[in-house]
Short mmCIF file of C-alpha atoms (C1' of nucleotides) in Angstrom, two decimals:
data_model
loop_
_atom_site.label_atom_id
_atom_site.label_comp_id
_atom_site.label_asym_id
_atom_site.label_seq_id
_atom_site.Cartn_x
_atom_site.Cartn_y
_atom_site.Cartn_z
CA MET A 1 77.06 -57.65 -53.57
CA THR A 2 79.28 -60.65 -53.92
CA GLU A 3 78.69 -62.27 -57.25
CA ILE A 4 78.59 -66.00 -57.68
CA LYS A 5 80.95 -66.59 -60.51
CA GLY A 6 83.11 -68.96 -62.48
CA ASN A 7 82.39 -72.62 -62.43
CA PHE A 8 80.30 -72.36 -59.32
CA ARG A 9 77.85 -75.19 -59.41
CA SER A 10 74.46 -73.90 -58.43
CA ILE A 11 73.30 -75.31 -55.16
CA THR A 12 70.45 -77.77 -55.23
CA VAL A 13 67.83 -78.25 -52.58
CA ALA A 14 69.41 -81.56 -51.74
CA ASP A 15 72.76 -79.90 -51.21
CA LEU A 16 71.28 -77.35 -48.92
CA ALA A 17 69.21 -79.81 -47.02
CA PHE A 18 71.92 -82.34 -46.38
CA PRO A 19 75.24 -80.60 -46.57
CA PRO A 20 78.37 -82.72 -46.34
CA ARG A 21 80.32 -81.87 -43.27
CA GLU A 22 82.66 -84.66 -42.19
CA GLY A 23 86.04 -83.26 -41.32
CA GLY A 24 85.56 -79.84 -42.83
CA TYR A 25 84.80 -78.85 -46.39
CA ALA A 26 87.03 -76.26 -47.95
CA LYS A 27 89.51 -76.95 -50.71
CA GLY A 28 89.33 -75.97 -54.30
CA HIS A 29 86.57 -74.08 -55.94
CA GLU A 30 83.52 -75.27 -54.05
CA THR A 31 84.44 -73.43 -50.90
CA ARG A 32 81.74 -70.94 -51.49
CA GLU A 33 78.89 -73.36 -51.60
CA ALA A 34 80.33 -75.21 -48.66
CA ILE A 35 80.15 -71.97 -46.75
CA LEU A 36 76.57 -71.44 -47.80
CA ALA A 37 75.59 -74.95 -46.84
CA ALA A 38 77.21 -74.59 -43.45
CA SER A 39 75.48 -71.25 -42.96
CA LEU A 40 72.12 -72.70 -43.79
CA ASN A 41 72.73 -75.57 -41.46
CA LEU A 42 73.56 -73.26 -38.59
CA LEU A 43 70.64 -70.99 -39.38
CA VAL A 44 68.17 -73.84 -39.41
CA GLU A 45 69.60 -75.77 -36.50
CA GLU A 46 70.43 -73.01 -34.08
CA GLY A 47 69.02 -69.80 -35.45
CA TYR A 48 70.32 -66.59 -36.84
CA GLN A 49 72.35 -65.80 -33.78
CA ALA A 50 74.34 -68.95 -34.23
CA MET A 51 75.08 -68.07 -37.82
CA SER A 52 78.02 -65.90 -36.88
CA MET A 53 81.04 -65.48 -39.08
CA ARG A 54 83.18 -67.38 -36.64
CA ARG A 55 80.85 -70.30 -36.24
CA VAL A 56 80.31 -70.58 -39.95
CA ALA A 57 84.04 -70.56 -40.47
CA ALA A 58 84.49 -73.18 -37.78
CA ALA A 59 81.75 -75.33 -39.28
CA CYS A 60 83.59 -75.24 -42.58
CA GLY A 61 86.87 -76.03 -40.91
CA MET A 62 88.36 -72.81 -42.12
CA LYS A 63 89.69 -69.68 -40.53
CA LEU A 64 87.67 -66.57 -40.04
CA GLY A 65 89.81 -64.54 -42.37
CA ASN A 66 89.21 -66.93 -45.17
CA LEU A 67 85.50 -66.68 -44.69
CA THR A 68 85.66 -62.92 -44.89
CA TYR A 69 87.67 -63.38 -48.03
CA HIS A 70 84.70 -65.05 -49.66
CA PHE A 71 82.00 -63.07 -47.89
CA ALA A 72 83.24 -59.70 -46.82
CA SER A 73 80.52 -59.17 -44.27
CA ARG A 74 77.84 -61.06 -42.49
CA GLU A 75 75.25 -59.28 -44.58
CA ASP A 76 76.97 -60.52 -47.69
CA LEU A 77 76.67 -63.99 -46.33
CA VAL A 78 72.97 -63.59 -45.70
CA ARG A 79 72.47 -62.34 -49.21
CA GLY A 80 74.44 -65.16 -50.69
CA LEU A 81 72.46 -67.64 -48.69
CA LEU A 82 69.19 -66.13 -49.74
CA ASP A 83 70.22 -66.27 -53.35
CA ALA A 84 71.16 -69.91 -53.04
CA VAL A 85 67.94 -70.92 -51.33
CA ILE A 86 65.87 -69.01 -53.80
CA ARG A 87 67.70 -70.51 -56.72
CA ALA A 88 67.20 -73.98 -55.34
CA TYR A 89 63.48 -73.46 -55.04
CA GLU A 90 63.22 -71.94 -58.45
CA ILE A 91 64.71 -75.06 -59.93
CA GLU A 92 62.17 -77.01 -57.96
CA PHE A 93 59.27 -74.92 -59.19
CA ALA A 94 60.43 -74.82 -62.76
CA ALA A 95 60.36 -78.59 -62.84
CA ILE A 96 56.80 -78.51 -61.56
CA VAL A 97 55.42 -76.02 -64.04
CA HIS A 98 56.46 -77.85 -67.15
CA MET A 99 54.25 -80.84 -67.18
CA PRO A 100 52.81 -82.65 -70.17
CA GLY A 101 49.31 -81.83 -71.29
CA THR A 102 47.31 -83.24 -68.45
CA PRO A 103 44.02 -81.51 -67.63
CA PRO A 104 44.44 -78.43 -65.46
CA GLU A 105 42.58 -79.91 -62.51
CA GLU A 106 45.02 -82.76 -62.33
CA ARG A 107 47.93 -80.42 -62.73
CA LEU A 108 46.68 -78.22 -59.93
CA ALA A 109 46.40 -81.24 -57.71
CA GLU A 110 49.81 -82.39 -58.84
CA ILE A 111 51.49 -79.09 -58.18
CA CYS A 112 49.93 -78.65 -54.78
CA GLY A 113 50.79 -82.20 -53.90
CA LEU A 114 54.37 -81.74 -54.95
CA ILE A 115 54.79 -78.52 -53.07
CA LEU A 116 53.16 -79.87 -49.96
CA GLU A 117 54.98 -83.14 -49.89
CA ASP A 118 58.23 -82.22 -51.47
CA ILE A 119 58.95 -79.13 -49.50
CA ARG A 120 57.69 -80.53 -46.27
CA THR A 121 60.06 -83.44 -46.35
CA LYS A 122 63.07 -81.25 -46.96
CA LYS A 123 64.95 -79.65 -44.19
CA THR A 124 65.12 -76.40 -46.09
CA THR A 125 61.51 -75.73 -45.21
CA ARG A 126 62.66 -74.69 -41.80
CA VAL A 127 64.66 -71.88 -43.24
CA PHE A 128 61.55 -69.95 -44.12
CA PRO A 129 60.41 -69.05 -40.64
CA GLU A 130 63.90 -67.75 -40.07
CA LEU A 131 63.74 -65.78 -43.28
CA TRP A 132 60.36 -64.40 -42.35
CA ALA A 133 61.64 -63.28 -39.01
CA LEU A 134 64.65 -61.74 -40.69
CA SER A 135 62.59 -60.11 -43.39
CA ASN A 136 60.70 -58.27 -40.73
CA HIS A 137 63.75 -56.16 -40.07
CA ASP A 138 65.79 -56.31 -43.24
CA PRO A 139 64.28 -54.74 -46.36
CA PHE A 140 66.62 -56.70 -48.58
CA VAL A 141 65.53 -60.03 -47.19
CA PHE A 142 61.94 -58.84 -47.21
CA GLU A 143 61.99 -58.05 -50.90
CA ARG A 144 63.73 -61.23 -51.87
CA VAL A 145 61.33 -63.40 -49.89
CA GLN A 146 58.39 -61.61 -51.39
CA GLU A 147 59.82 -62.06 -54.84
CA THR A 148 60.31 -65.74 -54.27
CA TYR A 149 56.74 -66.29 -53.24
CA ALA A 150 55.46 -64.28 -56.14
CA ARG A 151 57.47 -66.40 -58.49
CA ALA A 152 56.31 -69.58 -56.87
CA ARG A 153 52.76 -68.40 -57.26
CA ALA A 154 52.97 -67.73 -60.97
CA PRO A 155 52.34 -71.30 -62.17
CA LEU A 156 49.41 -71.49 -59.80
CA VAL A 157 47.83 -68.41 -61.31
CA GLU A 158 48.36 -69.88 -64.73
CA ILE A 159 46.61 -73.13 -63.95
CA VAL A 160 43.76 -71.40 -62.21
CA GLY A 161 43.35 -69.40 -65.37
CA GLU A 162 43.20 -72.55 -67.45
CA MET A 163 40.58 -74.03 -65.18
CA ARG A 164 38.52 -70.89 -65.02
CA PRO A 165 38.91 -68.75 -68.11
CA ASP A 166 35.72 -66.98 -67.08
CA LEU A 167 37.40 -65.37 -64.06
CA SER A 168 39.12 -62.02 -64.14
CA GLU A 169 42.84 -61.66 -63.61
CA ASP A 170 42.21 -60.34 -60.13
CA GLN A 171 40.01 -63.24 -59.22
CA ARG A 172 42.60 -65.74 -60.38
CA HIS A 173 45.23 -64.00 -58.38
CA ASP A 174 43.10 -64.01 -55.28
CA LEU A 175 42.47 -67.71 -55.55
CA ALA A 176 46.13 -68.48 -56.16
CA LEU A 177 47.11 -66.21 -53.33
CA PHE A 178 44.84 -67.98 -50.92
CA ILE A 179 45.98 -71.39 -52.06
CA SER A 180 49.66 -70.57 -51.71
CA ALA A 181 49.14 -68.96 -48.33
CA SER A 182 47.20 -71.96 -47.22
CA MET A 183 49.95 -74.29 -48.38
CA GLU A 184 52.52 -72.18 -46.65
CA GLY A 185 50.65 -72.44 -43.37
CA THR A 186 50.25 -76.14 -43.85
CA THR A 187 53.89 -76.92 -44.51
CA MET A 188 54.82 -74.54 -41.74
CA PHE A 189 52.68 -76.31 -39.22
CA ALA A 190 53.97 -79.61 -40.46
CA GLY A 191 57.47 -78.63 -39.46
CA TYR A 192 56.54 -77.25 -36.11
CA GLU A 193 53.53 -78.96 -34.73
CA LYS A 194 54.13 -82.50 -33.64
CA PRO A 195 50.55 -83.74 -33.89
CA PHE A 196 50.41 -82.30 -37.36
CA GLU A 197 53.32 -84.21 -38.71
CA ALA A 198 51.84 -87.63 -38.18
CA ARG A 199 48.61 -86.74 -39.90
CA MET A 200 50.27 -84.94 -42.76
CA PRO A 201 49.37 -87.35 -45.56
CA MET A 202 45.68 -86.98 -44.81
CA ILE A 203 45.98 -83.24 -44.39
CA GLU A 204 47.57 -83.09 -47.80
CA THR A 205 44.65 -84.96 -49.28
CA ILE A 206 42.24 -82.58 -47.61
CA ALA A 207 44.16 -79.55 -48.78
CA ILE A 208 44.36 -80.64 -52.38
CA LYS A 209 40.71 -81.59 -52.63
CA SER A 210 39.80 -78.33 -50.97
CA PHE A 211 41.88 -76.32 -53.42
CA VAL A 212 40.56 -78.07 -56.51
CA ASP A 213 36.96 -77.70 -55.36
CA LEU A 214 37.55 -74.08 -54.54
CA VAL A 215 38.86 -73.20 -57.97
CA ARG A 216 36.24 -75.30 -59.72
CA ASN A 217 33.29 -73.76 -57.92
CA TRP A 218 34.32 -70.27 -56.98
CA GLU A 219 31.88 -67.46 -57.69
CA ASP A 220 32.23 -64.00 -56.30
CA PRO A 221 29.59 -63.39 -53.66
CA GLU A 222 26.80 -61.07 -54.71
CA PRO A 223 27.08 -57.62 -53.25
CA ASN A 224 24.42 -57.28 -50.58
CA MET B 1 60.26 -69.08 -13.51
CA THR B 2 59.27 -65.62 -12.44
CA GLU B 3 55.68 -65.60 -11.34
CA ILE B 4 53.37 -62.81 -12.35
CA LYS B 5 51.91 -61.75 -9.08
CA GLY B 6 49.94 -59.26 -7.08
CA ASN B 7 47.68 -56.76 -8.75
CA PHE B 8 49.31 -57.25 -12.10
CA ARG B 9 46.75 -56.40 -14.71
CA SER B 10 46.82 -59.00 -17.39
CA ILE B 11 48.08 -57.63 -20.66
CA THR B 12 45.59 -57.25 -23.43
CA VAL B 13 46.30 -57.62 -27.11
CA ALA B 14 45.74 -53.92 -27.48
CA ASP B 15 48.34 -53.19 -24.84
CA LEU B 16 50.86 -55.39 -26.53
CA ALA B 17 50.08 -54.10 -29.96
CA PHE B 18 50.26 -50.44 -29.12
CA PRO B 19 52.42 -49.98 -26.11
CA PRO B 20 52.71 -46.51 -24.65
CA ARG B 21 56.22 -45.25 -24.92
CA GLU B 22 56.44 -41.46 -24.79
CA GLY B 23 59.26 -40.45 -22.52
CA GLY B 24 59.77 -43.84 -20.95
CA TYR B 25 57.32 -45.94 -19.02
CA ALA B 26 58.31 -46.95 -15.56
CA LYS B 27 56.65 -45.70 -12.41
CA GLY B 28 54.27 -47.43 -10.15
CA HIS B 29 53.11 -50.97 -10.27
CA GLU B 30 52.79 -51.61 -13.95
CA THR B 31 56.52 -51.66 -14.55
CA ARG B 32 56.43 -55.31 -15.37
CA GLU B 33 53.98 -55.02 -18.18
CA ALA B 34 55.76 -51.96 -19.44
CA ILE B 35 58.88 -54.07 -19.68
CA LEU B 36 57.00 -56.78 -21.52
CA ALA B 37 55.47 -54.30 -23.91
CA ALA B 38 58.84 -52.77 -24.62
CA SER B 39 60.31 -56.22 -25.15
CA LEU B 40 57.60 -57.17 -27.57
CA ASN B 41 58.06 -53.95 -29.39
CA LEU B 42 61.75 -54.52 -29.80
CA LEU B 43 61.21 -58.12 -30.78
CA VAL B 44 58.67 -57.23 -33.43
CA GLU B 45 60.40 -54.15 -34.74
CA GLU B 46 64.01 -55.21 -34.74
CA GLY B 47 64.15 -58.90 -33.97
CA TYR B 48 65.32 -61.10 -31.17
CA GLN B 49 68.86 -59.81 -31.24
CA ALA B 50 67.66 -56.33 -30.50
CA MET B 51 65.72 -57.58 -27.51
CA SER B 52 68.76 -57.39 -25.27
CA MET B 53 68.55 -56.66 -21.58
CA ARG B 54 70.25 -53.35 -22.06
CA ARG B 55 68.05 -52.20 -24.90
CA VAL B 56 64.88 -53.28 -23.17
CA ALA B 57 65.91 -51.36 -20.10
CA ALA B 58 66.75 -48.33 -22.20
CA ALA B 59 63.44 -48.55 -24.04
CA CYS B 60 61.67 -48.46 -20.69
CA GLY B 61 63.74 -45.54 -19.52
CA MET B 62 65.09 -47.55 -16.64
CA LYS B 63 68.43 -48.82 -15.53
CA LEU B 64 69.69 -52.27 -16.31
CA GLY B 65 69.76 -53.15 -12.64
CA ASN B 66 66.08 -52.46 -12.31
CA LEU B 67 65.27 -54.68 -15.25
CA THR B 68 67.18 -57.56 -13.75
CA TYR B 69 65.31 -56.87 -10.55
CA HIS B 70 62.07 -57.78 -12.34
CA PHE B 71 63.48 -60.32 -14.76
CA ALA B 72 66.55 -61.97 -13.39
CA SER B 73 67.67 -63.31 -16.74
CA ARG B 74 66.99 -62.86 -20.38
CA GLU B 75 65.35 -66.24 -20.47
CA ASP B 76 63.02 -65.10 -17.74
CA LEU B 77 62.11 -62.18 -19.91
CA VAL B 78 61.38 -64.41 -22.90
CA ARG B 79 59.18 -66.63 -20.79
CA GLY B 80 57.33 -63.72 -19.33
CA LEU B 81 56.77 -62.31 -22.78
CA LEU B 82 55.55 -65.62 -24.10
CA ASP B 83 53.11 -65.92 -21.22
CA ALA B 84 51.79 -62.46 -21.84
CA VAL B 85 51.31 -62.94 -25.56
CA ILE B 86 49.63 -66.29 -25.07
CA ARG B 87 47.36 -64.94 -22.39
CA ALA B 88 46.36 -62.08 -24.64
CA TYR B 89 45.43 -64.46 -27.41
CA GLU B 90 43.58 -66.76 -25.11
CA ILE B 91 41.39 -63.89 -24.03
CA GLU B 92 40.84 -63.23 -27.69
CA PHE B 93 39.89 -66.82 -28.41
CA ALA B 94 37.70 -67.16 -25.37
CA ALA B 95 35.67 -64.23 -26.57
CA ILE B 96 35.23 -65.97 -29.89
CA VAL B 97 34.14 -69.34 -28.57
CA HIS B 98 31.21 -68.12 -26.54
CA MET B 99 28.64 -67.27 -29.11
CA PRO B 100 24.87 -67.63 -29.05
CA GLY B 101 23.19 -70.67 -30.56
CA THR B 102 23.48 -69.91 -34.22
CA PRO B 103 23.76 -72.83 -36.65
CA PRO B 104 27.24 -74.37 -36.73
CA GLU B 105 27.92 -73.36 -40.33
CA GLU B 106 27.42 -69.73 -39.48
CA ARG B 107 29.50 -70.06 -36.37
CA LEU B 108 32.33 -71.64 -38.32
CA ALA B 109 32.24 -68.78 -40.77
CA GLU B 110 32.02 -66.33 -37.92
CA ILE B 111 34.96 -67.76 -36.02
CA CYS B 112 37.17 -67.97 -39.06
CA GLY B 113 36.23 -64.47 -40.05
CA LEU B 114 37.02 -63.17 -36.62
CA ILE B 115 40.35 -64.91 -36.43
CA LEU B 116 41.35 -63.83 -39.90
CA GLU B 117 40.33 -60.24 -39.59
CA ASP B 118 40.86 -59.63 -35.94
CA ILE B 119 44.29 -61.06 -35.62
CA ARG B 120 45.50 -59.80 -38.93
CA THR B 121 44.83 -56.21 -38.05
CA LYS B 122 46.81 -56.40 -34.84
CA LYS B 123 50.47 -55.74 -34.69
CA THR B 124 50.98 -58.72 -32.43
CA THR B 125 50.53 -60.99 -35.41
CA ARG B 126 54.07 -60.23 -36.31
CA VAL B 127 55.32 -61.75 -33.13
CA PHE B 128 54.49 -65.22 -34.31
CA PRO B 129 57.14 -65.57 -37.00
CA GLU B 130 59.61 -64.52 -34.35
CA LEU B 131 58.23 -67.07 -31.95
CA TRP B 132 58.34 -69.76 -34.60
CA ALA B 133 61.93 -68.99 -35.36
CA LEU B 134 62.69 -69.05 -31.66
CA SER B 135 60.75 -72.23 -31.11
CA ASN B 136 62.97 -73.92 -33.63
CA HIS B 137 65.81 -73.78 -31.17
CA ASP B 138 64.20 -73.40 -27.77
CA PRO B 139 62.14 -76.35 -26.50
CA PHE B 140 60.41 -74.17 -23.95
CA VAL B 141 59.15 -71.75 -26.57
CA PHE B 142 58.32 -74.64 -28.86
CA GLU B 143 56.05 -76.33 -26.34
CA ARG B 144 54.30 -73.16 -25.37
CA VAL B 145 53.60 -72.17 -28.95
CA GLN B 146 52.33 -75.62 -29.76
CA GLU B 147 50.09 -75.56 -26.72
CA THR B 148 48.66 -72.23 -27.75
CA TYR B 149 47.76 -73.41 -31.20
CA ALA B 150 46.22 -76.56 -29.87
CA ARG B 151 44.07 -74.53 -27.55
CA ALA B 152 43.06 -72.18 -30.31
CA ARG B 153 42.06 -75.16 -32.40
CA ALA B 154 39.72 -76.67 -29.84
CA PRO B 155 36.64 -74.59 -30.65
CA LEU B 156 37.17 -75.36 -34.31
CA VAL B 157 37.16 -79.09 -33.68
CA GLU B 158 33.99 -78.66 -31.69
CA ILE B 159 32.13 -76.85 -34.42
CA VAL B 160 33.30 -79.25 -37.09
CA GLY B 161 31.88 -82.00 -34.88
CA GLU B 162 28.54 -80.22 -34.71
CA MET B 163 28.43 -79.84 -38.47
CA ARG B 164 29.51 -83.39 -39.17
CA PRO B 165 28.53 -85.75 -36.38
CA ASP B 166 29.07 -88.58 -38.85
CA LEU B 167 32.83 -88.03 -38.92
CA SER B 168 35.26 -89.72 -36.59
CA GLU B 169 37.25 -87.81 -34.02
CA ASP B 170 40.34 -88.14 -36.18
CA GLN B 171 38.59 -86.81 -39.24
CA ARG B 172 37.33 -83.78 -37.36
CA HIS B 173 40.79 -83.10 -36.08
CA ASP B 174 42.27 -83.33 -39.52
CA LEU B 175 39.81 -80.86 -40.92
CA ALA B 176 40.28 -78.44 -38.06
CA LEU B 177 44.03 -78.82 -38.34
CA PHE B 178 44.01 -77.96 -41.99
CA ILE B 179 41.70 -75.02 -41.48
CA SER B 180 43.78 -73.55 -38.70
CA ALA B 181 47.01 -74.07 -40.61
CA SER B 182 45.46 -72.46 -43.61
CA MET B 183 44.34 -69.49 -41.57
CA GLU B 184 47.76 -69.19 -40.05
CA GLY B 185 49.36 -69.04 -43.47
CA THR B 186 46.83 -66.51 -44.58
CA THR B 187 47.29 -64.10 -41.69
CA MET B 188 51.00 -64.64 -41.95
CA PHE B 189 51.12 -63.69 -45.59
CA ALA B 190 48.89 -60.75 -44.89
CA GLY B 191 51.48 -59.29 -42.58
CA TYR B 192 54.38 -59.87 -44.90
CA GLU B 193 53.33 -59.75 -48.48
CA LYS B 194 52.43 -56.34 -49.71
CA PRO B 195 50.21 -57.45 -52.59
CA PHE B 196 48.38 -59.69 -50.19
CA GLU B 197 47.42 -56.98 -47.78
CA ALA B 198 45.36 -54.99 -50.21
CA ARG B 199 43.34 -57.98 -51.32
CA MET B 200 42.83 -59.33 -47.87
CA PRO B 201 39.09 -58.77 -47.57
CA MET B 202 38.45 -60.84 -50.67
CA ILE B 203 40.92 -63.49 -49.58
CA GLU B 204 39.07 -63.74 -46.32
CA THR B 205 35.83 -64.33 -48.17
CA ILE B 206 37.48 -67.00 -50.26
CA ALA B 207 38.98 -68.67 -47.23
CA ILE B 208 35.78 -68.78 -45.27
CA LYS B 209 33.71 -70.12 -48.12
CA SER B 210 36.37 -72.69 -48.82
CA PHE B 211 36.43 -73.83 -45.20
CA VAL B 212 32.67 -74.11 -44.88
CA ASP B 213 32.38 -76.04 -48.13
CA LEU B 214 35.20 -78.29 -47.10
CA VAL B 215 33.63 -79.28 -43.81
CA ARG B 216 30.19 -79.58 -45.34
CA ASN B 217 31.25 -81.90 -48.16
CA TRP B 218 34.26 -83.78 -46.92
CA GLU B 219 34.36 -87.51 -47.46
CA ASP B 220 37.42 -89.63 -46.98
CA PRO B 221 38.72 -90.80 -50.32
CA GLU B 222 38.16 -94.45 -51.06
CA PRO B 223 41.26 -96.57 -50.71
CA ASN B 224 42.39 -97.43 -54.18
"C1'" DA C 1 55.96 -43.25 10.71
"C1'" DC C 2 57.89 -47.37 9.48
"C1'" DA C 3 59.14 -51.39 6.76
"C1'" DA C 4 59.11 -53.39 2.42
"C1'" DA C 5 59.37 -52.98 -2.29
"C1'" DT C 6 61.24 -50.56 -5.98
"C1'" DT C 7 64.55 -47.72 -8.46
"C1'" DT C 8 69.01 -45.55 -9.32
"C1'" DA C 9 73.88 -45.31 -10.29
"C1'" DG C 10 77.49 -47.45 -10.94
"C1'" DG C 11 80.96 -51.03 -11.90
"C1'" DA C 12 83.09 -55.55 -13.11
"C1'" DC C 13 83.46 -60.19 -14.99
"C1'" DG C 14 84.25 -63.20 -18.97
"C1'" DC C 15 82.73 -63.83 -23.26
"C1'" DT C 16 81.33 -63.33 -28.28
"C1'" DT C 17 80.73 -60.49 -31.96
"C1'" DG C 18 81.80 -58.16 -36.83
"C1'" DA C 19 85.49 -56.09 -38.98
"C1'" DC C 20 89.98 -55.59 -40.47
"C1'" DA C 21 95.13 -55.65 -41.40
"C1'" DA C 22 99.38 -58.09 -42.23
"C1'" DC C 23 101.12 -62.17 -43.46
"C1'" DT C 24 101.93 -66.96 -45.77
"C1'" DT C 25 100.65 -70.57 -48.75
"C1'" DT C 26 98.48 -72.53 -52.78
"C1'" DT C 27 97.12 -72.37 -57.50
"C1'" DA C 28 96.90 -71.24 -62.28
"C1'" DT C 29 99.13 -69.34 -66.23
"C1'" DC C 30 102.68 -68.06 -69.28
"C1'" DG D 1 110.31 -72.13 -63.01
"C1'" DA D 2 108.84 -67.37 -62.46
"C1'" DT D 3 105.00 -64.62 -61.37
"C1'" DA D 4 100.68 -62.82 -60.17
"C1'" DA D 5 96.31 -63.81 -58.43
"C1'" DA D 6 93.57 -66.47 -55.36
"C1'" DA D 7 93.04 -68.69 -51.09
"C1'" DG D 8 93.99 -69.26 -46.42
"C1'" DT D 9 96.28 -67.91 -41.66
"C1'" DT D 10 96.94 -65.32 -37.59
"C1'" DG D 11 96.25 -61.76 -34.49
"C1'" DT D 12 93.98 -57.52 -33.05
"C1'" DC D 13 90.29 -54.07 -32.38
"C1'" DA D 14 86.32 -51.78 -30.27
"C1'" DA D 15 81.82 -52.88 -29.14
"C1'" DG D 16 78.19 -55.27 -27.24
"C1'" DC D 17 76.43 -59.01 -24.63
"C1'" DG D 18 74.40 -61.56 -20.09
"C1'" DT D 19 75.16 -61.88 -15.57
"C1'" DC D 20 76.28 -60.44 -11.16
"C1'" DC D 21 77.27 -57.14 -7.52
"C1'" DT D 22 77.11 -53.12 -4.00
"C1'" DA D 23 75.36 -49.06 -1.90
"C1'" DA D 24 72.36 -45.56 -1.62
"C1'" DA D 25 67.92 -43.15 -2.69
"C1'" DT D 26 63.11 -43.28 -3.47
"C1'" DT D 27 58.41 -44.83 -3.62
"C1'" DT D 28 54.78 -47.51 -1.76
"C1'" DG D 29 51.65 -50.00 1.30
"C1'" DT D 30 50.02 -49.99 5.83
#
DNA sequence: ACAAATTTAGGACGCTTGACAACTTTTATC
DNA sequence: GATAAAAGTTGTCAAGCGTCCTAAATTTGT
């Protein structure tokens, strides 16, 4: 596994979403993240097939050999990319979790709103379907993606717990699981379904209200 | 566009989900659907890259030349596969729509329950991430996928309308859109996230209750 | 029995791929 | 300014790809 080292500046969502490209990157110490940005761009724009070593190298304005110098294999590149994307989102989520002492209901709404709006408007969203498809066949990608979602879910579980201390751990998890899955589907559709995109602001409102109400009122159904 | 013709038996979800394979398919008149089943299998199991003309032919126990006899190009194969998958799901959905005159709330719950459980338990679910990834780069796939979802959403819009005749057409659409997106995310997660799978029955209960409550109580927020 | 549809068995074309080896240039450090 | 490490260049390799082709054998419908 190629380690990201030295004074490598960790890639932000913005970097990944709108990579600089004009006239080739390269040079100096940021080559690595330039490669990752170019890879992501190719992956999102033209799919995994297009993310070949040669095309990535070309997109960076460098030679193939130099790319293999930084990433020995294509798999290495995928792993590096995954790490970068995950790191970017973790920064995103970390910023969301730590919010001043507003009531949990508001924070739930805030978090969901941020995730829905923030992620939707970033190009990086589109990387997830690709990652899902990849994860279907690559255990490494599978585990990393799963891990990412679990981590993204943690603050949700926490807030649900604050709102409903009467619920069991399992119940909180179930609610958070449903909410995150629901958000995932929503942002997913937003990127792919044209009619959805236009109505997104209202859908977001619906989603958030639905989530808050759900957590507020949830009771396990009586066994019949 | 290669037309599916003659006494070609339309592929069912079951066929696609559990294709026969022992000792190669071939023979007789069902070659075409055998090819499609093998293609789907490769697509789902190993990804789009693996769905090469040569591997599909090999998986069917036939020669490359014979495959190109039925599907002149790889694109033809993709289109044929897309048609088959969509047709299978339309049969599925059609069966769901036609239900006796129970109250709309029950029918909403019923439909959502069917979609969530029925589709989740089928292997074909896993084809959708692949299709999404493909649709990102192929306009043909994109339009077909979008069309399919729109069609699947229609009965939902209808039922929402029955439950809430006071809502505008737009409002009904928004609610149905959110519900279907939410379900998509849920079934999606179910296929990919291990912790999700085990808790799926409860998540389904949560989802359905959440959807019914949402439609029952939704009011547009006042403009502030 | 006959014609059409299907299948086999090959091969060939031009192209892209991931991987790698040998080489040169740049860069940092003493 | 020497020197070693890092970065970048160039060319090659076998393998796989989609597409196209021919010629013969087989199955199928009628």
